[in-house]
Structure formats: C-alpha cells, structure tokens
Coordinates of C-alpha atoms and ligand atoms in Angstrom, one line a residue:
M26 CA 0.0 0.1 -0.1
A27 CA 1.2 3.4 -0.8
L28 CA 2.4 5.7 1.9
Q29 CA -0.2 8.2 2.6
Q30 CA -0.5 10.6 5.4
V31 CA -3.0 13.0 7.0
A32 CA -2.3 16.5 7.9
A33 CA -2.7 17.4 11.4
P34 CA -3.5 21.0 11.8
C35 CA -6.0 20.8 14.6
A36 CA -8.0 18.3 16.6
H37 CA -11.2 19.2 14.8
T38 CA -9.7 18.4 11.4
L39 CA -8.2 15.2 12.8
G40 CA -11.5 14.3 14.3
S41 CA -13.4 14.6 11.0
T42 CA -10.8 13.0 8.9
Y43 CA -10.8 10.0 11.4
R44 CA -14.5 9.8 11.1
K45 CA -14.3 10.0 7.4
A46 CA -11.5 7.3 7.2
K47 CA -13.4 5.0 9.5
N48 CA -16.8 5.3 7.6
S49 CA -15.6 5.0 4.1
N50 CA -13.2 3.2 1.9
S51 CA -11.8 6.2 0.3
P52 CA -8.0 7.1 0.7
I53 CA -7.0 9.8 2.9
E54 CA -5.4 12.7 1.0
P55 CA -1.6 12.6 1.4
S56 CA 0.2 15.9 2.6
L57 CA 3.2 16.9 4.5
V58 CA 3.0 16.0 8.3
F59 CA 4.4 17.1 11.4
W60 CA 2.3 14.6 13.2
G61 CA 1.3 14.9 16.9
R62 CA 0.4 18.3 17.7
R63 CA -1.8 21.2 16.7
E64 CA 0.3 24.1 15.2
R65 CA -1.7 26.9 16.4
V66 CA -4.1 27.3 19.2
S67 CA -6.9 30.0 19.7
A68 CA -7.0 32.7 22.3
A69 CA -9.5 30.8 24.3
S70 CA -7.4 27.7 24.3
G71 CA -4.7 29.7 25.7
L72 CA -7.0 31.2 28.4
L73 CA -8.1 27.7 29.2
S74 CA -4.4 26.6 29.7
L75 CA -3.8 29.4 32.0
G76 CA -6.9 28.4 34.0
F77 CA -5.7 24.7 34.1
M78 CA -2.2 25.7 35.4
L79 CA -3.8 27.8 38.1
A80 CA -6.4 25.3 39.1
C81 CA -4.2 22.2 39.4
P82 CA -1.8 23.5 42.2
L83 CA -5.0 24.8 44.0
L84 CA -6.6 21.4 43.6
V85 CA -3.5 19.8 45.0
V86 CA -3.5 22.3 48.0
F87 CA -7.3 21.7 48.5
V88 CA -6.8 17.8 48.6
H89 CA -3.9 18.3 50.9
V90 CA -6.2 20.7 53.3
C91 CA -9.0 18.2 53.0
I92 CA -6.9 15.4 54.6
R93 CA -5.0 17.6 57.1
D94 CA -7.6 19.9 58.4
F95 CA -11.2 18.4 57.7
D96 CA -10.5 14.7 58.5
A97 CA -10.4 13.9 54.7
S98 CA -14.2 15.2 54.2
V99 CA -14.5 17.0 50.9
R100 CA -18.0 18.1 52.1
D101 CA -16.7 20.0 55.2
A102 CA -13.9 21.5 53.3
V103 CA -16.3 22.7 50.6
C104 CA -18.6 24.1 53.3
E105 CA -15.6 26.0 54.7
L106 CA -14.7 27.2 51.3
A107 CA -18.2 28.4 50.6
A108 CA -18.2 30.2 54.0
L109 CA -14.8 31.9 53.7
G110 CA -14.7 32.5 50.0
A111 CA -11.7 31.0 47.9
L112 CA -9.4 33.8 48.6
D113 CA -9.7 33.7 52.4
F114 CA -9.8 30.0 52.3
F115 CA -6.6 29.5 50.5
L116 CA -5.0 32.3 52.5
K117 CA -5.9 30.6 55.7
Y118 CA -5.2 27.0 54.7
T119 CA -2.4 26.9 52.0
P120 CA 0.5 25.2 53.3
L121 CA 3.7 27.3 53.4
P122 CA 7.3 26.1 52.6
T123 CA 9.4 25.4 55.7
L124 CA 13.1 25.3 55.8
E125 CA 13.3 21.7 56.8
A126 CA 11.1 20.7 53.8
G127 CA 13.2 23.2 51.4
L128 CA 16.4 21.7 52.4
G129 CA 15.1 18.1 52.4
Y130 CA 13.6 18.5 48.9
I131 CA 16.7 20.3 47.6
G132 CA 18.7 17.3 48.9
W133 CA 16.1 14.8 47.2
L134 CA 16.5 16.5 43.8
L135 CA 20.3 16.5 43.9
F136 CA 20.4 12.8 45.0
Q137 CA 18.2 11.9 42.2
A138 CA 20.2 13.8 39.7
L139 CA 23.4 12.3 41.1
L140 CA 22.0 8.7 40.7
S141 CA 20.7 9.3 37.2
I142 CA 24.1 10.5 36.2
A143 CA 26.5 8.2 38.0
L144 CA 24.6 4.8 38.3
P145 CA 25.4 2.3 35.6
G146 CA 22.8 1.2 33.2
K147 CA 22.6 0.2 29.4
T148 CA 22.2 2.7 26.9
V149 CA 18.9 2.4 24.8
T150 CA 17.9 4.4 21.7
A151 CA 14.4 5.7 21.5
P152 CA 12.2 5.6 18.4
P153 CA 12.5 8.5 15.9
T154 CA 11.1 11.9 17.0
P155 CA 9.0 13.8 14.7
G156 CA 12.0 15.9 13.8
G157 CA 13.8 12.8 12.8
H158 CA 16.1 12.6 15.9
R159 CA 17.1 9.3 17.5
L160 CA 18.0 10.0 21.2
S161 CA 19.8 7.7 23.3
Y162 CA 19.2 7.3 27.2
R163 CA 21.1 5.7 30.0
V164 CA 18.5 3.4 31.4
N165 CA 19.4 3.0 35.1
G166 CA 16.0 3.7 36.8
L167 CA 15.9 0.3 38.6
N168 CA 19.2 0.8 40.2
S169 CA 18.3 4.4 41.3
W170 CA 15.1 3.1 42.8
I171 CA 16.9 0.4 44.6
V172 CA 19.6 2.7 46.0
T173 CA 16.7 5.2 47.1
L174 CA 14.9 2.6 49.0
V175 CA 18.0 1.2 50.7
A176 CA 19.2 4.8 51.4
A177 CA 15.7 5.7 53.1
V178 CA 15.5 2.5 55.2
T179 CA 19.2 2.7 56.1
L180 CA 18.8 6.3 57.2
S181 CA 15.7 5.3 59.3
V182 CA 17.2 2.3 60.9
I183 CA 20.3 4.3 62.0
E184 CA 18.0 7.0 63.5
V185 CA 19.3 9.7 61.2
L186 CA 16.0 10.4 59.3
P187 CA 12.8 8.3 60.5
L188 CA 10.9 6.9 57.6
S189 CA 7.8 8.9 58.9
S190 CA 9.8 12.3 58.4
V191 CA 8.2 12.7 54.9
A192 CA 4.8 12.4 56.4
E193 CA 5.4 14.5 59.3
H194 CA 6.8 17.3 57.0
W195 CA 4.2 16.7 54.3
S196 CA 2.6 20.3 54.5
G197 CA 5.9 21.9 53.8
L198 CA 6.9 19.3 51.1
V199 CA 3.6 19.9 49.2
A200 CA 4.3 23.6 49.2
V201 CA 8.0 23.1 48.1
A202 CA 7.0 20.5 45.4
N203 CA 4.5 23.0 43.8
V204 CA 7.1 25.9 43.7
Y205 CA 9.8 23.5 42.2
G206 CA 7.2 22.2 39.8
I207 CA 6.3 25.7 38.5
L208 CA 10.0 26.7 38.4
A209 CA 10.8 23.6 36.3
T210 CA 7.9 24.6 34.0
I211 CA 9.4 28.0 33.4
L212 CA 13.0 26.6 32.9
G213 CA 11.7 24.2 30.3
W214 CA 9.8 27.2 28.4
T215 CA 13.0 29.3 28.7
K216 CA 15.2 26.7 27.4
G217 CA 12.8 26.0 24.6
H218 CA 13.2 29.7 23.6
L219 CA 16.9 30.1 24.1
A220 CA 18.8 27.1 24.0
P221 CA 16.8 24.1 22.6
S222 CA 18.4 20.7 22.4
T223 CA 17.0 19.7 19.1
A224 CA 15.3 22.7 17.3
E225 CA 13.2 20.6 14.8
D226 CA 11.3 19.1 17.7
R227 CA 10.2 22.3 19.1
R228 CA 6.6 23.6 18.8
F229 CA 5.2 26.9 19.2
S230 CA 1.4 27.3 19.7
G231 CA 1.0 31.2 19.3
S232 CA 0.1 31.3 23.0
L233 CA 2.3 31.8 25.8
F234 CA 0.1 29.9 28.2
H235 CA -0.4 26.9 25.9
D236 CA 3.3 26.6 25.3
L237 CA 3.7 26.7 29.1
L238 CA 1.2 24.1 29.6
S239 CA 2.0 21.7 26.8
G240 CA 5.8 22.5 26.3
I241 CA 8.1 23.7 23.7
E242 CA 10.7 21.2 23.6
L243 CA 10.0 17.4 23.1
N244 CA 13.1 16.2 25.0
P245 CA 15.0 19.0 26.5
R246 CA 18.5 18.0 27.6
F247 CA 21.6 19.3 29.2
G248 CA 24.2 17.6 27.5
R249 CA 23.1 13.9 27.5
W250 CA 21.1 14.5 30.7
D251 CA 17.6 14.2 29.8
L252 CA 15.3 16.7 31.9
K253 CA 12.0 15.0 31.0
L254 CA 13.2 11.4 32.1
Y255 CA 14.6 12.7 35.2
Q256 CA 11.5 14.7 36.2
I257 CA 9.1 11.9 35.5
G258 CA 11.2 8.7 36.2
R259 CA 13.2 9.9 39.0
V260 CA 11.7 13.1 40.9
G261 CA 8.2 11.4 40.4
M262 CA 8.2 7.7 40.2
N263 CA 11.0 7.2 42.8
S264 CA 9.1 9.3 45.4
W265 CA 5.8 7.1 45.0
V266 CA 6.8 4.3 47.4
I267 CA 9.0 6.4 49.7
I268 CA 5.9 8.5 50.4
D269 CA 3.7 5.4 50.9
L270 CA 6.2 4.0 53.4
S271 CA 6.4 7.1 55.2
F272 CA 2.7 7.2 55.7
A273 CA 2.7 3.6 56.7
A274 CA 5.3 4.5 59.5
L275 CA 2.9 7.3 60.6
Q276 CA 0.1 4.8 60.8
Y277 CA 2.2 2.6 62.8
Q278 CA 3.1 5.5 65.1
K279 CA -0.6 6.5 65.6
T280 CA -2.0 3.0 65.9
G281 CA 0.7 0.6 66.9
A282 CA 0.0 -1.5 63.7
V283 CA 0.0 -1.3 60.0
T284 CA -3.4 -2.4 58.4
S285 CA -3.6 -5.1 55.8
T286 CA -5.1 -2.4 53.5
M287 CA -2.2 -0.2 53.7
V288 CA 0.1 -3.4 53.0
V289 CA -1.9 -4.1 49.8
A290 CA -1.8 -0.4 48.6
I291 CA 1.8 -0.4 49.0
A292 CA 2.3 -3.7 47.4
L293 CA 0.4 -2.7 44.4
H294 CA 2.2 0.5 44.1
T295 CA 5.5 -1.2 44.4
I296 CA 4.7 -3.6 41.6
Y297 CA 3.7 -0.9 39.3
T298 CA 6.9 1.1 40.2
V299 CA 9.3 -1.8 39.9
D300 CA 7.6 -2.8 36.5
F301 CA 8.1 0.8 35.2
F302 CA 11.8 0.8 36.1
I303 CA 12.4 -2.9 34.7
N304 CA 10.8 -1.8 31.5
E305 CA 12.3 1.5 31.5
D306 CA 13.5 1.0 27.8
W307 CA 9.9 0.2 26.7
Y308 CA 9.0 3.6 28.6
L309 CA 11.0 5.5 26.0
S310 CA 8.6 4.7 23.3
T311 CA 5.4 5.7 25.1
I312 CA 3.5 8.9 24.7
D313 CA 5.2 10.7 27.6
I314 CA 8.7 10.5 26.1
S315 CA 8.0 10.3 22.4
H316 CA 5.3 12.7 21.9
D317 CA 4.3 15.0 24.8
H318 CA 6.4 18.0 25.0
F319 CA 8.1 19.2 28.3
G320 CA 5.6 21.6 29.7
F321 CA 3.7 22.2 33.0
S322 CA 2.0 18.7 32.6
L323 CA 5.3 16.9 32.5
A324 CA 7.3 19.4 34.7
W325 CA 4.8 20.2 37.6
G326 CA 2.8 16.9 37.2
P327 CA 5.6 14.6 38.4
A328 CA 6.8 16.9 41.1
A329 CA 3.4 17.9 42.6
W330 CA 0.6 15.9 41.2
L331 CA 2.1 12.5 41.3
P332 CA 3.3 12.6 44.9
M333 CA 0.0 14.2 46.1
V334 CA -2.4 12.2 44.2
Y335 CA -1.0 8.9 43.5
T336 CA -0.3 8.3 47.2
C337 CA -3.8 9.4 48.3
Q338 CA -4.9 6.0 49.6
T339 CA -1.8 5.7 52.0
Q340 CA -2.1 9.4 53.3
F341 CA -5.8 8.6 53.8
L342 CA -5.1 5.2 55.6
A343 CA -2.5 6.8 57.8
S344 CA -5.2 8.7 59.7
H345 CA -8.3 6.3 58.9
A346 CA -7.0 2.9 59.6
V347 CA -9.5 1.0 57.3
D348 CA -9.0 -2.7 58.1
L349 CA -10.9 -5.0 55.9
P350 CA -10.9 -8.9 56.5
Y351 CA -7.8 -10.5 55.3
W352 CA -9.8 -12.4 52.5
C353 CA -11.1 -9.2 51.3
S354 CA -7.7 -7.5 51.2
A355 CA -6.3 -10.6 49.4
A356 CA -9.2 -10.4 46.7
I357 CA -8.3 -6.7 46.2
F358 CA -4.7 -7.5 45.7
L359 CA -5.4 -10.5 43.3
I360 CA -7.8 -8.3 41.2
G361 CA -5.2 -5.7 41.2
L362 CA -2.7 -8.2 40.1
A363 CA -5.0 -9.3 37.3
G364 CA -5.2 -5.6 36.1
Y365 CA -1.5 -5.3 36.3
A366 CA -1.1 -8.7 34.3
I367 CA -3.2 -7.3 31.5
F368 CA -1.5 -4.0 31.5
R369 CA 2.0 -5.6 31.5
S370 CA 1.2 -8.3 28.8
A371 CA -0.6 -5.8 26.6
N372 CA 2.4 -3.4 26.7
H373 CA 4.8 -6.4 26.2
Q374 CA 3.1 -7.8 23.2
K375 CA 3.2 -4.3 21.5
Y376 CA 6.9 -3.8 22.2
L377 CA 7.8 -7.6 21.2
V378 CA 6.1 -7.3 17.9
R379 CA 8.0 -4.1 17.0
Q380 CA 11.2 -5.1 18.5
T381 CA 11.3 -8.5 16.5
N382 CA 9.5 -7.1 13.5
S383 CA 6.7 -9.6 14.2
D384 CA 8.9 -12.7 14.2
C385 CA 7.5 -14.0 17.4
T386 CA 4.3 -15.6 18.8
I387 CA 1.5 -13.8 20.5
W388 CA -0.7 -16.2 22.5
G389 CA 0.8 -19.1 20.7
A390 CA 0.2 -18.0 17.2
K391 CA 2.0 -15.8 14.6
P392 CA 0.9 -12.1 15.3
S393 CA -1.5 -10.5 12.8
V394 CA 0.0 -7.1 11.9
I395 CA -0.6 -4.1 9.6
E396 CA 2.6 -2.9 8.0
S397 CA 2.5 0.9 8.2
A398 CA 4.8 3.6 7.2
Y399 CA 5.1 7.2 8.2
T400 CA 7.3 10.4 7.6
T401 CA 9.3 12.5 9.8
A402 CA 9.8 16.4 9.3
D403 CA 13.3 15.7 7.8
G404 CA 11.5 14.0 5.0
G405 CA 12.7 10.5 6.2
T406 CA 10.2 7.4 5.7
H407 CA 10.1 5.0 8.6
K408 CA 8.4 1.5 8.6
S409 CA 6.3 0.3 11.6
L410 CA 3.8 -2.3 12.6
L411 CA 0.4 -2.1 14.1
L412 CA -0.4 -5.2 16.1
C413 CA -4.0 -6.7 15.4
S414 CA -3.9 -9.8 17.6
G415 CA -3.5 -10.7 21.2
W416 CA -4.9 -8.0 23.5
W417 CA -4.6 -5.5 20.6
G418 CA -7.1 -7.6 18.7
I419 CA -9.8 -7.2 21.3
V420 CA -9.7 -3.4 21.9
R421 CA -7.4 -0.7 20.6
H422 CA -6.0 0.3 24.1
P423 CA -5.9 -2.9 26.2
N424 CA -2.9 -1.4 28.4
Y425 CA -5.2 1.2 29.6
V426 CA -8.0 -1.2 30.5
G427 CA -5.3 -3.1 32.7
D428 CA -4.3 0.2 34.3
I429 CA -7.8 1.4 35.1
I430 CA -8.5 -1.9 36.9
F431 CA -5.2 -1.7 38.7
S432 CA -6.0 1.9 40.1
L433 CA -9.6 0.8 40.9
C434 CA -8.1 -1.7 43.3
T435 CA -5.8 0.8 44.9
G436 CA -9.2 2.8 45.7
L437 CA -10.7 -0.4 47.1
C438 CA -8.0 -0.7 49.7
A439 CA -9.6 2.6 51.5
G440 CA -13.2 1.5 51.5
S441 CA -16.0 3.6 50.2
T442 CA -16.7 6.3 53.0
H443 CA -14.5 9.0 51.5
V444 CA -13.8 10.3 47.8
I445 CA -10.2 11.3 48.8
P446 CA -8.6 7.8 48.4
W447 CA -10.3 7.4 45.1
L448 CA -8.7 10.3 43.5
Y449 CA -6.0 8.3 41.8
F450 CA -8.6 5.9 40.4
I451 CA -10.7 8.9 39.0
F452 CA -7.7 10.6 37.8
M453 CA -6.4 7.5 35.9
A454 CA -9.6 6.8 34.4
T455 CA -10.3 10.4 33.2
L456 CA -6.6 10.5 32.0
L457 CA -6.8 7.3 30.1
I458 CA -10.1 7.8 28.5
H459 CA -9.0 11.3 27.4
R460 CA -5.6 9.9 26.3
A461 CA -7.0 7.2 24.2
L462 CA -9.2 9.6 22.2
R463 CA -6.0 11.9 21.7
D464 CA -3.8 9.1 20.8
E465 CA -6.3 7.9 18.1
A466 CA -6.5 11.2 16.5
R467 CA -2.5 11.4 16.6
C468 CA -2.2 7.7 15.3
L469 CA -4.4 8.7 12.4
A470 CA -2.2 11.7 11.7
K471 CA 0.9 9.6 11.8
H472 CA -0.2 6.2 10.3
G473 CA -3.0 7.5 8.0
V474 CA -4.9 4.7 6.3
F475 CA -3.0 2.1 8.0
W476 CA -4.4 3.4 11.3
A477 CA -8.0 3.5 9.7
E478 CA -7.5 -0.1 8.5
Y479 CA -6.6 -0.9 12.3
C480 CA -9.8 0.7 13.4
R481 CA -11.9 -1.3 10.9
R482 CA -10.2 -4.6 12.1
V483 CA -10.5 -3.7 15.8
R484 CA -13.5 -1.9 16.3
W485 CA -13.7 -1.0 20.2
V486 CA -11.5 1.6 21.9
L487 CA -11.7 0.2 25.5
I488 CA -14.5 -2.2 26.3
P489 CA -15.9 -4.6 23.6
W490 CA -19.6 -3.8 22.6
V491 CA -19.6 -0.8 24.9
F492 CA -16.9 1.7 23.8
Ligands
NDP530 P1 0.8 3.3 24.5 O1 2.0 2.6 25.1 O2 -0.4 2.4 24.2 O3 1.4 4.0 23.3 C1 0.5 4.4 22.3 C2 1.2 4.4 21.1 O4 1.5 2.9 20.7 C3 0.5 4.9 19.8 O5 0.5 6.4 19.9 C4 1.3 4.2 18.7 O6 2.5 4.8 18.7 C5 1.5 2.8 19.3 N1 0.3 1.9 19.0 C6 -0.9 2.1 19.1 N2 -1.6 0.9 18.7 C7 -0.8 0.1 18.4 C8 -0.9 -1.2 17.8 N3 -1.9 -1.9 17.7 N4 0.3 -2.0 17.6 C9 1.6 -1.3 17.6 N5 1.7 0.0 18.1 C10 0.6 0.7 18.6 O7 0.2 4.3 25.5 P2 1.0 5.4 26.6 O8 2.2 5.7 26.2 O9 0.0 6.5 26.8 O10 1.1 4.5 27.9 C11 1.9 3.5 28.3 C12 1.5 2.8 29.5 O11 1.6 3.7 30.5 C13 -0.1 2.5 29.5 O12 0.1 1.2 30.0 C14 -0.6 3.4 30.3 O13 -1.7 2.6 30.9 C15 0.4 3.8 31.3 N6 0.3 5.2 31.7 C16 0.3 5.4 33.1 C17 0.2 6.7 33.5 C18 0.5 6.8 35.0 O14 0.6 7.9 35.5 N7 0.4 5.8 35.9 C19 0.1 7.9 32.7 C20 0.0 7.4 31.3 C21 0.2 6.2 31.0 P3 3.4 4.9 17.4 O15 3.4 6.3 17.1 O16 4.7 4.3 17.9 O17 2.8 4.2 16.4

C-alpha cells in the first residue's frame, strides 16, 4: 500500500478526517505532516491553559487541606470554602514552605540527579522523534530506585532520618514541590526559546499559556542528561513508594499497627513502580517520552501532582485505619494483580512485535499485523507495525484497561466512606479515556490509512461492545 498521510492542523480536522476514514473506503489525502500536535491554538484555548495551570496547584492544595484539616471530608472543606470565600480559604489553609522541607527537597532533587548521572545502566535508543532525531538514554532507573529505597530505610534504621519524616513534613513538602514544579515549567519554557536541544522538535502554539502548559521542547537536555526522564522517572516515580512507606510508618506510630489495606496499597504501588523501572527502555517509546512536550504537565505533574494524588490512599489510611477482613484485602490484591497482568502483557505484546519485526508468537500464534509507514519532518520515511492480535485484537487500548482496573483496586483498599482515596482511580480513568481519544487522532495523523485499517479490524476503543 502506498504511503499516505494526513495533515494534523488541529484536533477538529483530525476528528473529522478520522470519522471519514473509518466510515468510508476512500483513501486519505496525502500531505506533509508534522504529526502529533496542533500548530496553532486559539486565544480561548490559551486562556483555558492558564486556567488549568492555576487550578491544578490549587486542587493539590485543596486535597491536602481536606486530609490535614477536615478529616479527609471533601464536604466539610467545601462548606468552609463556601463560607470563607476562595481567597480567604486559600490564604488561611495553604501550606507554606518550611526550611526543613526546602532543604530536604533540594537534597532529594540533587540525590536523584546524582543517581541518574552516576549509576550504571545500558544505553537505549528511543524511536525517531517527529523531527527525525533518535535520542539515546542511559537506563538506570531500577538501580536508582533500589539505591533510593535502601538509603531511606538505612537512614531510618540508624536513626538519622525516620521513615515517617516525609509524612510529618508533608505540608511543607507539598508547598515546596509545587514551587519546584512551577520553576521547572518556566525553566523548560525558557530553554525551549533560548537553548533548545533539538530545534526541529520544538513546537510553538502562538499562545504563551499553551506553550507553558504543553511545552515547547520534546526532549529537553543538558548535554546528554534528559530533563523529562529525570522529572518523571526519578523525581516523580522514585518518590511514590517512599511517600507510601512514610505514611505507613505514621500509621504505625499512631495506631501501633499497619493495616492489611495499607500493605496491599503499598504492594500494588511497588509492583507498578518496579515494573516501570524494569521496563524503562519500553517507557522510552510511550507517549510521555515520544510525543508529549515538556511543559507544565510533565514538569509540575511528576513533581507535585504525582506525589500528592498517586499516594492518596496511603495518606488517607495513615489517619483512617480501614482494616478489611484478610480475605477481602487478598481479593483486592489479586484483582489488582490481574489488572497489572493485562497492563503488562499488553504493553509487552506491542513492544515484542515491533522489536522482533513480528518474528514472534502472541498467545501461541504468529501475530497478525498491519505494515505501516510514516514520514518525519526531515522527509525520512520509517516503517512500523500495528499489532492486530492478542490483547490488541480485542480493543485498541488494552493496556489502559489493565491500568484502570489496577487503579480501581488501590481505591478499594480504603473502603467507600470517602472520596479522597479514590482520587487516583478517578484521575487515571479520566486521563486514560481522554488519552485514548487523543492518541487515536494522533495515530491517524501519523499512520494515516494504516490506522484507519486497524480501526476497521479492531472496532472497540476500551470495552468490547460498549466503547
Ligand atoms: P501506549 O503505550 O499504548 O502507546 C500508544 C502508542 O502505541 C501509539 O501512539 C502508537 O505509537 C502505538 N500503537 C498504538 N496501537 C498500536 C498497535 N496496535 N500496535 C503497535 N503500536 C501501536 O500508550 P501510553 O504511552 O499512553 O502509555 C503507556 C503505558 O503507561 C500504558 O500502559 C498506560 O496505561 C500507562 N500510563 C500510566 C500513567 C500513570 O501515570 N500511571 C500515565 C499514562 C500512561 P506509534 O507512534 O509508535 O505508532
């Protein structure tokens, strides 16, 4: 089949092109493509970006205040907000940075930077960027996670820094992490303008606010040190289980025991984190690294949102010791494990097929694939494969389904009395449904008729016969 591509000027055009491609057999017009992003956004879209960047830190603060000051009751916090008015509410309750939290956080950032630079790891080359660059990464995330964990436990055992100190200084850390996330966003934006690593992979939307939110550079680097991988894979992911353990230590301090639900929540988070690091080379081909530019979402998100929202269950359990019967905790764990198994095997199938050029077996049979091709901005043509069997023959985003089941189980650990510990599930479900739709439009722009053919073969996005 001849290589044909679709222009990607805006989401609307993509949406209509997509519908057209799906509903007819007519070929899609070929044109020059810089697949992936809208080139220009409207002023309204720019203002929405500003609103989003203002709302997210306030939401993080609000969630923290709910847990700290309102016994995790969203209703009570909302009543107070309504009574005081938003300005007075946030003036009264917003956590402030403290010296201890500031120094501790700077130490954390430097320690993670040191580990990412100094620890050994294999060098992996990521898929071509839209600008035609193939960047290599030192993949040493698992080593850095192990060293971080051993360091945290050792410092606690020798009584230099108790494991519970993160939880005890949580207010100050929430404040500092927000400030750092905003500074990292501004750094990324400034670097994108003044000293880009790969100028061809920059994107300017015409809106300052949209550029800040969605980023200018795709993979900003200082020398060979990659800022995006550091921010997500070190500052963010490495903090997850450490924060969990700290809140478990706090629960122990308060109640003299650690509940089975706390153990299950931490076990699930640990499996997810270790999986992420074991498969770090796979992560280089995901949307985060390959397609999303380094703006507020990927600079502030891993610094402030991830630590606050991904650990909402353990923060909640530290002060609300929900203790389910053991069989119940075990069932939640097993369902979570099943979700993880779908997530992992779906991601593995896709990775394996592309790595082996489909010379492999999926569920005991030769994989069914569509041979695709796409162009990059340098005019280069690249071949690719779209897997149509295994999990990818049932729905078009099976890995998201596994992830959503998994996050549901982390919420179940905290029972059903409060909304707060369900935030991670709500966030993941919203993010992944939105991402599935966004990815569909992008894949159509990149793979053109080949993607349309995939949609014809595999009809469902996430749930067979439903969606
Ligand atoms: P994917 O790993 O599914 O990557 C999507 C890309 O895969 C597409 O853009 C396309 O890229 C390629 N692709 C799509 N369909 C096929 C197919 N049938 N055969 C071969 N290649 C295909 O998504 P993400 O990068 O969003 O997520 C990766 C994982 O991370 C997921 O499991 C997700 O659940 C998880 N995740 C977790 C988050 C968290 O915070 N915990 C946040 C976001 C994601 P190409 O351009 O190469 O063709």
